[in-house]
mmCIF file of N, CA and C in Angstrom:
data_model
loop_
_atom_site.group_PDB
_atom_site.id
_atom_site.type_symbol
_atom_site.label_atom_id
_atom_site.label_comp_id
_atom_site.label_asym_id
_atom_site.label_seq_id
_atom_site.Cartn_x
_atom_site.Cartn_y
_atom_site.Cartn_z
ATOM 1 N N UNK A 28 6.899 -6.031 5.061
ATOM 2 C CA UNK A 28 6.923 -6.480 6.435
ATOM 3 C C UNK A 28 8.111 -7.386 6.661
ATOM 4 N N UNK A 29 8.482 -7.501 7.762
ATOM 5 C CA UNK A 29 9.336 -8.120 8.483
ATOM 6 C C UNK A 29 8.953 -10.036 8.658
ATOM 7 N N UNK A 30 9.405 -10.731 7.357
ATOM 8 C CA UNK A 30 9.566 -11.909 7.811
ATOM 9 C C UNK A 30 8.038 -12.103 8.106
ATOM 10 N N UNK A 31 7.202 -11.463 7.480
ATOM 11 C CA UNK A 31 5.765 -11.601 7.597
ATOM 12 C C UNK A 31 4.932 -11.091 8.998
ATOM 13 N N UNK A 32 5.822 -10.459 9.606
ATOM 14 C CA UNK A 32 5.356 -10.090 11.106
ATOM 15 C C UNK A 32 4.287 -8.912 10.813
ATOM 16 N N UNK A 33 3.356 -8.556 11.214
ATOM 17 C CA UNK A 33 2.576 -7.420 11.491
ATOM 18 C C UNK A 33 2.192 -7.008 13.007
ATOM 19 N N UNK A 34 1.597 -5.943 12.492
ATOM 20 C CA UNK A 34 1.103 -5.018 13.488
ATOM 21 C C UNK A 34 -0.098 -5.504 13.821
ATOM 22 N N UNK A 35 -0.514 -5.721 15.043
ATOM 23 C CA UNK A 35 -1.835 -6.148 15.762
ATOM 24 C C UNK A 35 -2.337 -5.070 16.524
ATOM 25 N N UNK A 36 -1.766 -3.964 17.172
ATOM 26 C CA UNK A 36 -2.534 -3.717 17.817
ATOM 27 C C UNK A 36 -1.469 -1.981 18.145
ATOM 28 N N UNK A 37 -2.470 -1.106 18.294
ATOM 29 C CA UNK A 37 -1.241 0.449 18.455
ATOM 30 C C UNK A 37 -2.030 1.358 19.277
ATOM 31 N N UNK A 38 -1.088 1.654 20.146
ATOM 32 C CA UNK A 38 -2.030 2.471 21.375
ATOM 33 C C UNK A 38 -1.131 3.716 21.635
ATOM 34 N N UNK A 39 -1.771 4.802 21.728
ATOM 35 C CA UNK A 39 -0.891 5.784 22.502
ATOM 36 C C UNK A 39 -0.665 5.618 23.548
ATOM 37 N N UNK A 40 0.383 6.117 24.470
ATOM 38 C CA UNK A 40 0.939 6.040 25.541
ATOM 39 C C UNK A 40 2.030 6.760 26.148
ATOM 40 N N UNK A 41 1.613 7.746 26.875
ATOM 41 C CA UNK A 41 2.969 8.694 27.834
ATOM 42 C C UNK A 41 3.608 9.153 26.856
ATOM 43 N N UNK A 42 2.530 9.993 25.860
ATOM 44 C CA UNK A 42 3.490 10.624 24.570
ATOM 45 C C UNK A 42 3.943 10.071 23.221
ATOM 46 N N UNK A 43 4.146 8.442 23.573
ATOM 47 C CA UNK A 43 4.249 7.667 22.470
ATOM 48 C C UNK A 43 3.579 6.531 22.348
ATOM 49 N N UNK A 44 3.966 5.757 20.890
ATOM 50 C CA UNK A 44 3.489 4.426 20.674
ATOM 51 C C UNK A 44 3.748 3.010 21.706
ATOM 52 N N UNK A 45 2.884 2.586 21.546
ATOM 53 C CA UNK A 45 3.141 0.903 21.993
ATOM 54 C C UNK A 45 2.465 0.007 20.495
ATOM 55 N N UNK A 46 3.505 -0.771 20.396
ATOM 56 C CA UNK A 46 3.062 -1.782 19.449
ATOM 57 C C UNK A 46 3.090 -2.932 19.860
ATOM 58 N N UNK A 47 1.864 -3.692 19.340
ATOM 59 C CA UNK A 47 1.709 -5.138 19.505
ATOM 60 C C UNK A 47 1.700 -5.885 18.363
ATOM 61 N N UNK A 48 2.862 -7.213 18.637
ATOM 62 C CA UNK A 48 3.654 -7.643 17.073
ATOM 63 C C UNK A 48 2.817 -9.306 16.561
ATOM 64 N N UNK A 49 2.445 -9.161 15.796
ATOM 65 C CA UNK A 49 1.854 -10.767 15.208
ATOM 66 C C UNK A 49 2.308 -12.043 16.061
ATOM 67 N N UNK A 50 3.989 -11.566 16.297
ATOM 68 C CA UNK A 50 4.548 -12.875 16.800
ATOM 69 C C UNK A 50 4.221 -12.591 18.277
ATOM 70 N N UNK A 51 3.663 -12.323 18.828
ATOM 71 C CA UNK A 51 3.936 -12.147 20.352
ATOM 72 C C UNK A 51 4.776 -10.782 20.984
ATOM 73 N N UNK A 52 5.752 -10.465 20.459
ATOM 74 C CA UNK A 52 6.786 -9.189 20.892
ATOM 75 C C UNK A 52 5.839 -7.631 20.590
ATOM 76 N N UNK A 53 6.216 -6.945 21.518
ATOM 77 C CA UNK A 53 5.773 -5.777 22.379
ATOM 78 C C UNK A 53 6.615 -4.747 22.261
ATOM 79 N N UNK A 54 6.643 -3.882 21.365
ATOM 80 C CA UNK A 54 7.536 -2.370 21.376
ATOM 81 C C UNK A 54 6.992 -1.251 21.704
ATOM 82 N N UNK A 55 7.768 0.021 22.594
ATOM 83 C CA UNK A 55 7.197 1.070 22.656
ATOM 84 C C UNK A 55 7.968 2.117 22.228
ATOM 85 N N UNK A 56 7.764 3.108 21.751
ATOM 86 C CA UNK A 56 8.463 4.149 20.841
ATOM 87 C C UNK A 56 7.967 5.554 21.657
ATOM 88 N N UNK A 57 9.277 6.479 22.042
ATOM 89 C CA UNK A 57 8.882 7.586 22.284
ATOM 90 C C UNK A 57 8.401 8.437 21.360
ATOM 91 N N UNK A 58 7.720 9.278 21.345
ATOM 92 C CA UNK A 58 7.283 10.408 20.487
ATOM 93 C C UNK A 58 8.212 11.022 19.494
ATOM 94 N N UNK A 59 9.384 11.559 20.423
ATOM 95 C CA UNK A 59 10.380 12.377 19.858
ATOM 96 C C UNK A 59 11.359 11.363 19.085
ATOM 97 N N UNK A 60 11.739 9.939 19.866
ATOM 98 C CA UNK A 60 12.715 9.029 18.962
ATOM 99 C C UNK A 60 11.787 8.679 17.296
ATOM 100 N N UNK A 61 10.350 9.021 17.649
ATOM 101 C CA UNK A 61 9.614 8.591 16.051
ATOM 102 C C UNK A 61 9.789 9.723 15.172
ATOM 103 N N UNK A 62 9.920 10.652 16.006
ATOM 104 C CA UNK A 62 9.686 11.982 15.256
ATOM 105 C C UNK A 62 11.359 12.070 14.680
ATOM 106 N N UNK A 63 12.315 11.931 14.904
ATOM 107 C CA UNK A 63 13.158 12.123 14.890
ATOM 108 C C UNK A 63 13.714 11.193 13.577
ATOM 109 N N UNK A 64 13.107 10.004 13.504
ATOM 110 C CA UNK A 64 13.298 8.830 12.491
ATOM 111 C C UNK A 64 12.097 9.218 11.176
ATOM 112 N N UNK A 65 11.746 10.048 11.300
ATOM 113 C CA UNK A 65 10.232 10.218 10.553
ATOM 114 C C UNK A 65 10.925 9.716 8.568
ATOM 115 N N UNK A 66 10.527 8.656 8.325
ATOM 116 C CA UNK A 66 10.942 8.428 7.172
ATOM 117 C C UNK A 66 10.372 9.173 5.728
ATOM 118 N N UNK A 67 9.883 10.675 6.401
ATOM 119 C CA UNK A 67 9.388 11.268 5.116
ATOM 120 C C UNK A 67 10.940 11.519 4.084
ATOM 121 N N UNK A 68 10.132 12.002 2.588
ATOM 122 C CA UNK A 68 11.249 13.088 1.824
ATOM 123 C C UNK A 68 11.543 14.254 2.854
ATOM 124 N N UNK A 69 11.154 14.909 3.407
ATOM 125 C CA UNK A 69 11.279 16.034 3.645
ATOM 126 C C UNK A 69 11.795 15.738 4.918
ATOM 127 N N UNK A 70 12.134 14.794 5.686
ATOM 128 C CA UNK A 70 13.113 14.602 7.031
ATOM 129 C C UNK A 70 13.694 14.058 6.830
ATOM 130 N N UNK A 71 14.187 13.068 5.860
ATOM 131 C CA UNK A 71 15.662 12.024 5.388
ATOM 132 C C UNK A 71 16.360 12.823 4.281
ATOM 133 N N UNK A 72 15.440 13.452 3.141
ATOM 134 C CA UNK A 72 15.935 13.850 2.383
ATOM 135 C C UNK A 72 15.538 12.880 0.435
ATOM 136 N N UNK A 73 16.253 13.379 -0.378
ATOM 137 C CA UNK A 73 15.411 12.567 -1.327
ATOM 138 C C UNK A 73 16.006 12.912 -2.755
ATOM 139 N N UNK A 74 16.725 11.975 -3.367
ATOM 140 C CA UNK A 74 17.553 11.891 -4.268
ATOM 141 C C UNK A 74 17.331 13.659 -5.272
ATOM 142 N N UNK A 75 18.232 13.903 -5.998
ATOM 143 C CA UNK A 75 18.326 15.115 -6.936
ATOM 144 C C UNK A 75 17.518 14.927 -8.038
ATOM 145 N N UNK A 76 16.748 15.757 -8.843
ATOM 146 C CA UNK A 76 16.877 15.410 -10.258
ATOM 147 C C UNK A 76 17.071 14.388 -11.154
ATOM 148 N N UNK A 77 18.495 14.272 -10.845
ATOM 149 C CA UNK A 77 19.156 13.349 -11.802
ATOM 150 C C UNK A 77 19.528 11.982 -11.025
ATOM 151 N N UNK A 78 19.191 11.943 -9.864
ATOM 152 C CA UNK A 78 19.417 10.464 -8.963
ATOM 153 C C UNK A 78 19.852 10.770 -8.071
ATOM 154 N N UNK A 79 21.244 12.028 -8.166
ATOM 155 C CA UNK A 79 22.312 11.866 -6.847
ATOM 156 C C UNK A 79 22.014 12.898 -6.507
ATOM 157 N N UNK A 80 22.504 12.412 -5.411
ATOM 158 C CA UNK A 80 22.852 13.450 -4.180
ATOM 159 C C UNK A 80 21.423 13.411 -3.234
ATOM 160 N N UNK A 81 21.399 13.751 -2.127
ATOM 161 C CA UNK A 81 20.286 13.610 -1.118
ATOM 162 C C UNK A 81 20.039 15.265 -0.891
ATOM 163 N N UNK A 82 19.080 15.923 -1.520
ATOM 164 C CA UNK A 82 18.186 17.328 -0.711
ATOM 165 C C UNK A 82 17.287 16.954 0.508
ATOM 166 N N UNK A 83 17.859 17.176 1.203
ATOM 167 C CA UNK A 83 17.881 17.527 2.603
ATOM 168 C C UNK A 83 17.356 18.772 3.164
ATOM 169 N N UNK A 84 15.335 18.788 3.593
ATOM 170 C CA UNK A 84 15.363 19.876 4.228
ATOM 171 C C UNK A 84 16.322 20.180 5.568
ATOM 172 N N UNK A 85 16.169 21.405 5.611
ATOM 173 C CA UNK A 85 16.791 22.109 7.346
ATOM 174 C C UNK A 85 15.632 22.988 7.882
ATOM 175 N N UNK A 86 14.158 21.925 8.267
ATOM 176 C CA UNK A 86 13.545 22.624 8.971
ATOM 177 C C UNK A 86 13.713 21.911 10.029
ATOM 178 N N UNK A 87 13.544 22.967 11.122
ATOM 179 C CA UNK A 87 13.623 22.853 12.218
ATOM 180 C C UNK A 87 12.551 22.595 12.960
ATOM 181 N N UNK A 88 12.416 21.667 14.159
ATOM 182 C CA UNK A 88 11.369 21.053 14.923
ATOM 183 C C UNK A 88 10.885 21.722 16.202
ATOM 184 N N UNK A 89 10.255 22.515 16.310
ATOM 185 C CA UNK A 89 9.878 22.847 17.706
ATOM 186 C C UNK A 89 9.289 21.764 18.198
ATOM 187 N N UNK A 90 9.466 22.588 19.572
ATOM 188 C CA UNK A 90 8.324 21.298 20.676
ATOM 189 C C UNK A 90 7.111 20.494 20.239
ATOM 190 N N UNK A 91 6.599 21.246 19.452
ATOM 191 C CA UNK A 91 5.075 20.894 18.975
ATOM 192 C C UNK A 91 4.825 20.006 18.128
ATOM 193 N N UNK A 92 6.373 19.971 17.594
ATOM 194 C CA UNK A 92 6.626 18.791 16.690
ATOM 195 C C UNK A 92 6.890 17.520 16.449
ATOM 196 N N UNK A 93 7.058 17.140 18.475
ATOM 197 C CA UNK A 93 7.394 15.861 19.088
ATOM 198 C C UNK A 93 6.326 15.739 19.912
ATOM 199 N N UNK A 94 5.386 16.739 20.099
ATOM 200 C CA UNK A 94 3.967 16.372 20.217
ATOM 201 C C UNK A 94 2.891 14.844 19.351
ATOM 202 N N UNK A 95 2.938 13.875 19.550
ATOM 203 C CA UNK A 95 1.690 12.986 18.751
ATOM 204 C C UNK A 95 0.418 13.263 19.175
ATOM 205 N N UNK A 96 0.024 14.007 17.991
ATOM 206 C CA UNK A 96 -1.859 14.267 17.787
ATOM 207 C C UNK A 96 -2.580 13.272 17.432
ATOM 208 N N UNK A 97 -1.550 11.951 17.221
ATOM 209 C CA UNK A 97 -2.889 10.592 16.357
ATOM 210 C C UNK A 97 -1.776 9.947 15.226
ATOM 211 N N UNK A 98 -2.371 9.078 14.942
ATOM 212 C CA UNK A 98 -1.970 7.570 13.924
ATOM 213 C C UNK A 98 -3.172 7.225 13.329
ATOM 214 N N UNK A 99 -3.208 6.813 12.130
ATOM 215 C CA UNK A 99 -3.534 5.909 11.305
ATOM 216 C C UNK A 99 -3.534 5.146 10.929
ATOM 217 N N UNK A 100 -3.569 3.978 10.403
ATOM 218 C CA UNK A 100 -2.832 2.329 9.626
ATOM 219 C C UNK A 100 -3.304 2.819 8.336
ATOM 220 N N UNK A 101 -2.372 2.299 7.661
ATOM 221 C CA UNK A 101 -2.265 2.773 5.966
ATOM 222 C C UNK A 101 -2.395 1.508 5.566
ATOM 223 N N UNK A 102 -2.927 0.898 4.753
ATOM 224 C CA UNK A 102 -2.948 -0.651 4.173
ATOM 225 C C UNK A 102 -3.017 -1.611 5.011
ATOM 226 N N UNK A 103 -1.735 -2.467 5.091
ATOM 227 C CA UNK A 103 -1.556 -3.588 5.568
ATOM 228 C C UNK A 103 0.044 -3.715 5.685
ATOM 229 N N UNK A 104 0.039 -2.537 5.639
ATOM 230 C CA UNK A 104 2.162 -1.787 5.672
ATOM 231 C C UNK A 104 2.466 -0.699 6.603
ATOM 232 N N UNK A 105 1.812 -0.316 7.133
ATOM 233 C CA UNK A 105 2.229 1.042 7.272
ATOM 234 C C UNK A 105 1.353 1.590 8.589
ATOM 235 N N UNK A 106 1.911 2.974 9.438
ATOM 236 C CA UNK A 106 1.437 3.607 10.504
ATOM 237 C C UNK A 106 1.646 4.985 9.621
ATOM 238 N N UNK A 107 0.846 5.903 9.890
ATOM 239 C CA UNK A 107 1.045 7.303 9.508
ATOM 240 C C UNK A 107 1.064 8.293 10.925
ATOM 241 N N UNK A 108 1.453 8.759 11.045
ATOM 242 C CA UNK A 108 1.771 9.799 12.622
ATOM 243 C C UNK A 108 1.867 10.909 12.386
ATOM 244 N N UNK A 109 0.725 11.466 12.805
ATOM 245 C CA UNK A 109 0.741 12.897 13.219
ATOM 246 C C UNK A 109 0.406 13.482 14.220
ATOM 247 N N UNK A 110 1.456 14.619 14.081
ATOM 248 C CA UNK A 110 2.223 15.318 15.088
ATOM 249 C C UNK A 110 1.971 16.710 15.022
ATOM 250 N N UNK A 111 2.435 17.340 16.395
ATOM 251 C CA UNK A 111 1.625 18.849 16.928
ATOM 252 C C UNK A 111 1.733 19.838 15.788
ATOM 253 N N UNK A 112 3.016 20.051 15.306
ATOM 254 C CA UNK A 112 2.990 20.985 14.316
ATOM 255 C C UNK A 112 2.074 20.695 12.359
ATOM 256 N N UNK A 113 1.542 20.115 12.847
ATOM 257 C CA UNK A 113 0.755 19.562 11.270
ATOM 258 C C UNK A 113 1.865 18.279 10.672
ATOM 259 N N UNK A 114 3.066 18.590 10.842
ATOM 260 C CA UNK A 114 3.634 17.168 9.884
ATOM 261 C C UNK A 114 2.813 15.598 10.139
ATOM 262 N N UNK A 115 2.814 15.495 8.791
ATOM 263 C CA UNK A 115 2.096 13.833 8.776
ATOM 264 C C UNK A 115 2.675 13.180 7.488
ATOM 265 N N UNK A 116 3.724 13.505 6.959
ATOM 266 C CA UNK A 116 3.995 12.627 5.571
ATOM 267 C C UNK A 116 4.303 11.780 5.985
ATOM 268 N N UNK A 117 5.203 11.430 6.911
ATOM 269 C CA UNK A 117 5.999 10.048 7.237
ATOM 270 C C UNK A 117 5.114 8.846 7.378
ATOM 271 N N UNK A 118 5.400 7.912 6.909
ATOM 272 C CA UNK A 118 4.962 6.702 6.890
ATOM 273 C C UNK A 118 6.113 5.239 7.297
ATOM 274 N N UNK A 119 5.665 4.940 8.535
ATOM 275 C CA UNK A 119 6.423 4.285 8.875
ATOM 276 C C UNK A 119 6.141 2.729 8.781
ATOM 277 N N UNK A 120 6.380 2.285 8.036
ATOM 278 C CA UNK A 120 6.375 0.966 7.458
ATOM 279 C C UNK A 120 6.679 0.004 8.456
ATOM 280 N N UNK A 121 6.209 -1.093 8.589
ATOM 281 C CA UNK A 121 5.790 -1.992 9.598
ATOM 282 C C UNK A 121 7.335 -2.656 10.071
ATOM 283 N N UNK A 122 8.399 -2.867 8.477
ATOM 284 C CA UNK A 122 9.520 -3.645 8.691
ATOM 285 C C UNK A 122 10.125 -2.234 8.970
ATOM 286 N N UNK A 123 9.919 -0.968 8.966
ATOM 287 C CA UNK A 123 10.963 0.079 9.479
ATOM 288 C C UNK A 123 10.707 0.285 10.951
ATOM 289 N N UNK A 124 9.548 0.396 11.306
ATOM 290 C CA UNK A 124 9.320 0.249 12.472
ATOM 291 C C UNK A 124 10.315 -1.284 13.609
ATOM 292 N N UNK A 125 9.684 -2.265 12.821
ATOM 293 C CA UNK A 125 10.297 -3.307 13.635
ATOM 294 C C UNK A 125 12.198 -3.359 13.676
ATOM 295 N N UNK A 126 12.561 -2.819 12.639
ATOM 296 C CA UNK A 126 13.718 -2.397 12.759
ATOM 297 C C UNK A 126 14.144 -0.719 13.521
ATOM 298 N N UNK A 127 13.279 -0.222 14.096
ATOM 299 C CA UNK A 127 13.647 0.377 14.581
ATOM 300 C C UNK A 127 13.649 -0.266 16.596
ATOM 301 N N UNK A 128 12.575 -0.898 16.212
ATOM 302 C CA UNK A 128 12.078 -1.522 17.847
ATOM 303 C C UNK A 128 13.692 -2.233 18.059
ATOM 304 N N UNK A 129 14.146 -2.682 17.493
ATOM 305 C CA UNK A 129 15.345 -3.330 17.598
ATOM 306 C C UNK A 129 16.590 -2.671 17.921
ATOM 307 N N UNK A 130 16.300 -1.549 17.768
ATOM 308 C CA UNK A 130 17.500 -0.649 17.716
ATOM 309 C C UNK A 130 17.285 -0.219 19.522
ATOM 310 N N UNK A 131 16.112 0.348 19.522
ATOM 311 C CA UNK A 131 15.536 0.554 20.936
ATOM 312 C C UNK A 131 15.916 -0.660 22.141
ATOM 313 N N UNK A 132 15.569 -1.976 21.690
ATOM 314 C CA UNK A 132 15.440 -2.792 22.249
ATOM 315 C C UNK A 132 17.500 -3.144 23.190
ATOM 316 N N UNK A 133 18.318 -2.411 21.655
ATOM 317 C CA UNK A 133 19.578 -2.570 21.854
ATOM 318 C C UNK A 133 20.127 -1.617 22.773
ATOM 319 N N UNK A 134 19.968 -0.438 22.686
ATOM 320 C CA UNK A 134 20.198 0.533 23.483
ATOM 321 C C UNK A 134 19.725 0.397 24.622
ATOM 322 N N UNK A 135 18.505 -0.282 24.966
ATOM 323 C CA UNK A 135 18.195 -0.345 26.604
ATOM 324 C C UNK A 135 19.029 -1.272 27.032
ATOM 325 N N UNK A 136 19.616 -2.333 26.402
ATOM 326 C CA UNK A 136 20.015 -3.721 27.219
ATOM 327 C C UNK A 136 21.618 -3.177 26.810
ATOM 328 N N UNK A 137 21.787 -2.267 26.119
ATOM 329 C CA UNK A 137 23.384 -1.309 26.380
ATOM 330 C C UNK A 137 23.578 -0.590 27.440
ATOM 331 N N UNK A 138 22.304 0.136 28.009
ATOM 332 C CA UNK A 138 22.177 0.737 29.151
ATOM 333 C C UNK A 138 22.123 0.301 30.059
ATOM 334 N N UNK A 139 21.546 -0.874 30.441
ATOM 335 C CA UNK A 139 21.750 -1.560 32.014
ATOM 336 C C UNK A 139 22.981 -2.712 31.995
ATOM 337 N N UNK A 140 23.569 -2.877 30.658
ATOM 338 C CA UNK A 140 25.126 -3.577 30.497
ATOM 339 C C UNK A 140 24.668 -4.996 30.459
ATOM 340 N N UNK A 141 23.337 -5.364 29.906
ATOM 341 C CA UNK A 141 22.859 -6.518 28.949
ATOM 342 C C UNK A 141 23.745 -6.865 28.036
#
C-alpha cells in the first residue's frame, strides 16, 4: 500500500470503479482505462525462462472485455476485476491502483489546463 493508505470502500459505477481512500481522497476509474492497465502476466507480459526479455501476449480485447461483471478484495492489498469476456487474473494492488488514480487525476487537470 501506498504510504499506508487503503481502500475503504468500492462501488460500481457508469461501467466503472469508484474508490474510497483511508485518507479522505475519492477516485473513479473507467472500465476500459482498468482494463487496459490490467496488471496480469498475460496483459503486461512476464519475464523469459531465464529472466529476460518480457513474453507478451497479443490477445486481443473485444468489447466484452471492457465490460465489468464484478470485483472482489483480495486480502488487505488488492481488488480483483472481472470482466465480460471471463478475464480475472489481474490484481490490482491498492498502491497500483492509487498510482494509477494519480495519473487520472493528472490528465483531467491537463485537460481543462489545471
Amino acid at each position: 500500500m501506498s504510504a499506508g493508505v487503503d481502500v475503504v470502500a468500492v462501488a460500481e459505477c457508469a461501467g466503472g470503479v469508484a474508490v474510497a481512500w483511508s485518507d479522505g481522497w475519492e477516485s473513479y476509474f473507467e472500465g476500459e482505462f482498468l482494463r487496459r492497465h490490467c496488471p496480469c502476466a498475460v496483459c503486461r507480459g512476464e519475464p523469459d525462462v531465464r529472466g529476460q526479455g518480457l513474453l507478451v501476449s497479443r490477445r486481443e480485447v473485444g468489447a466484452e472485455g471492457f465490460v465489468l461483471r464484478g470485483w472482489r478484495r483480495v486480502g488487505n492489498y488488492a481488488l480483483q476485476l472481472m470482466w465480460g469476456d471471463g478475464h480475472e487474473t489481474g490484481l490490482y494492488s491498492f498502491s497500483y491502483l492509487r498510482e494509477l488514480a494519480k495519473r487520472v487525476e493528472g490528465a483531467q487537470r491537463d485537460e481543462v489546463g489545471g
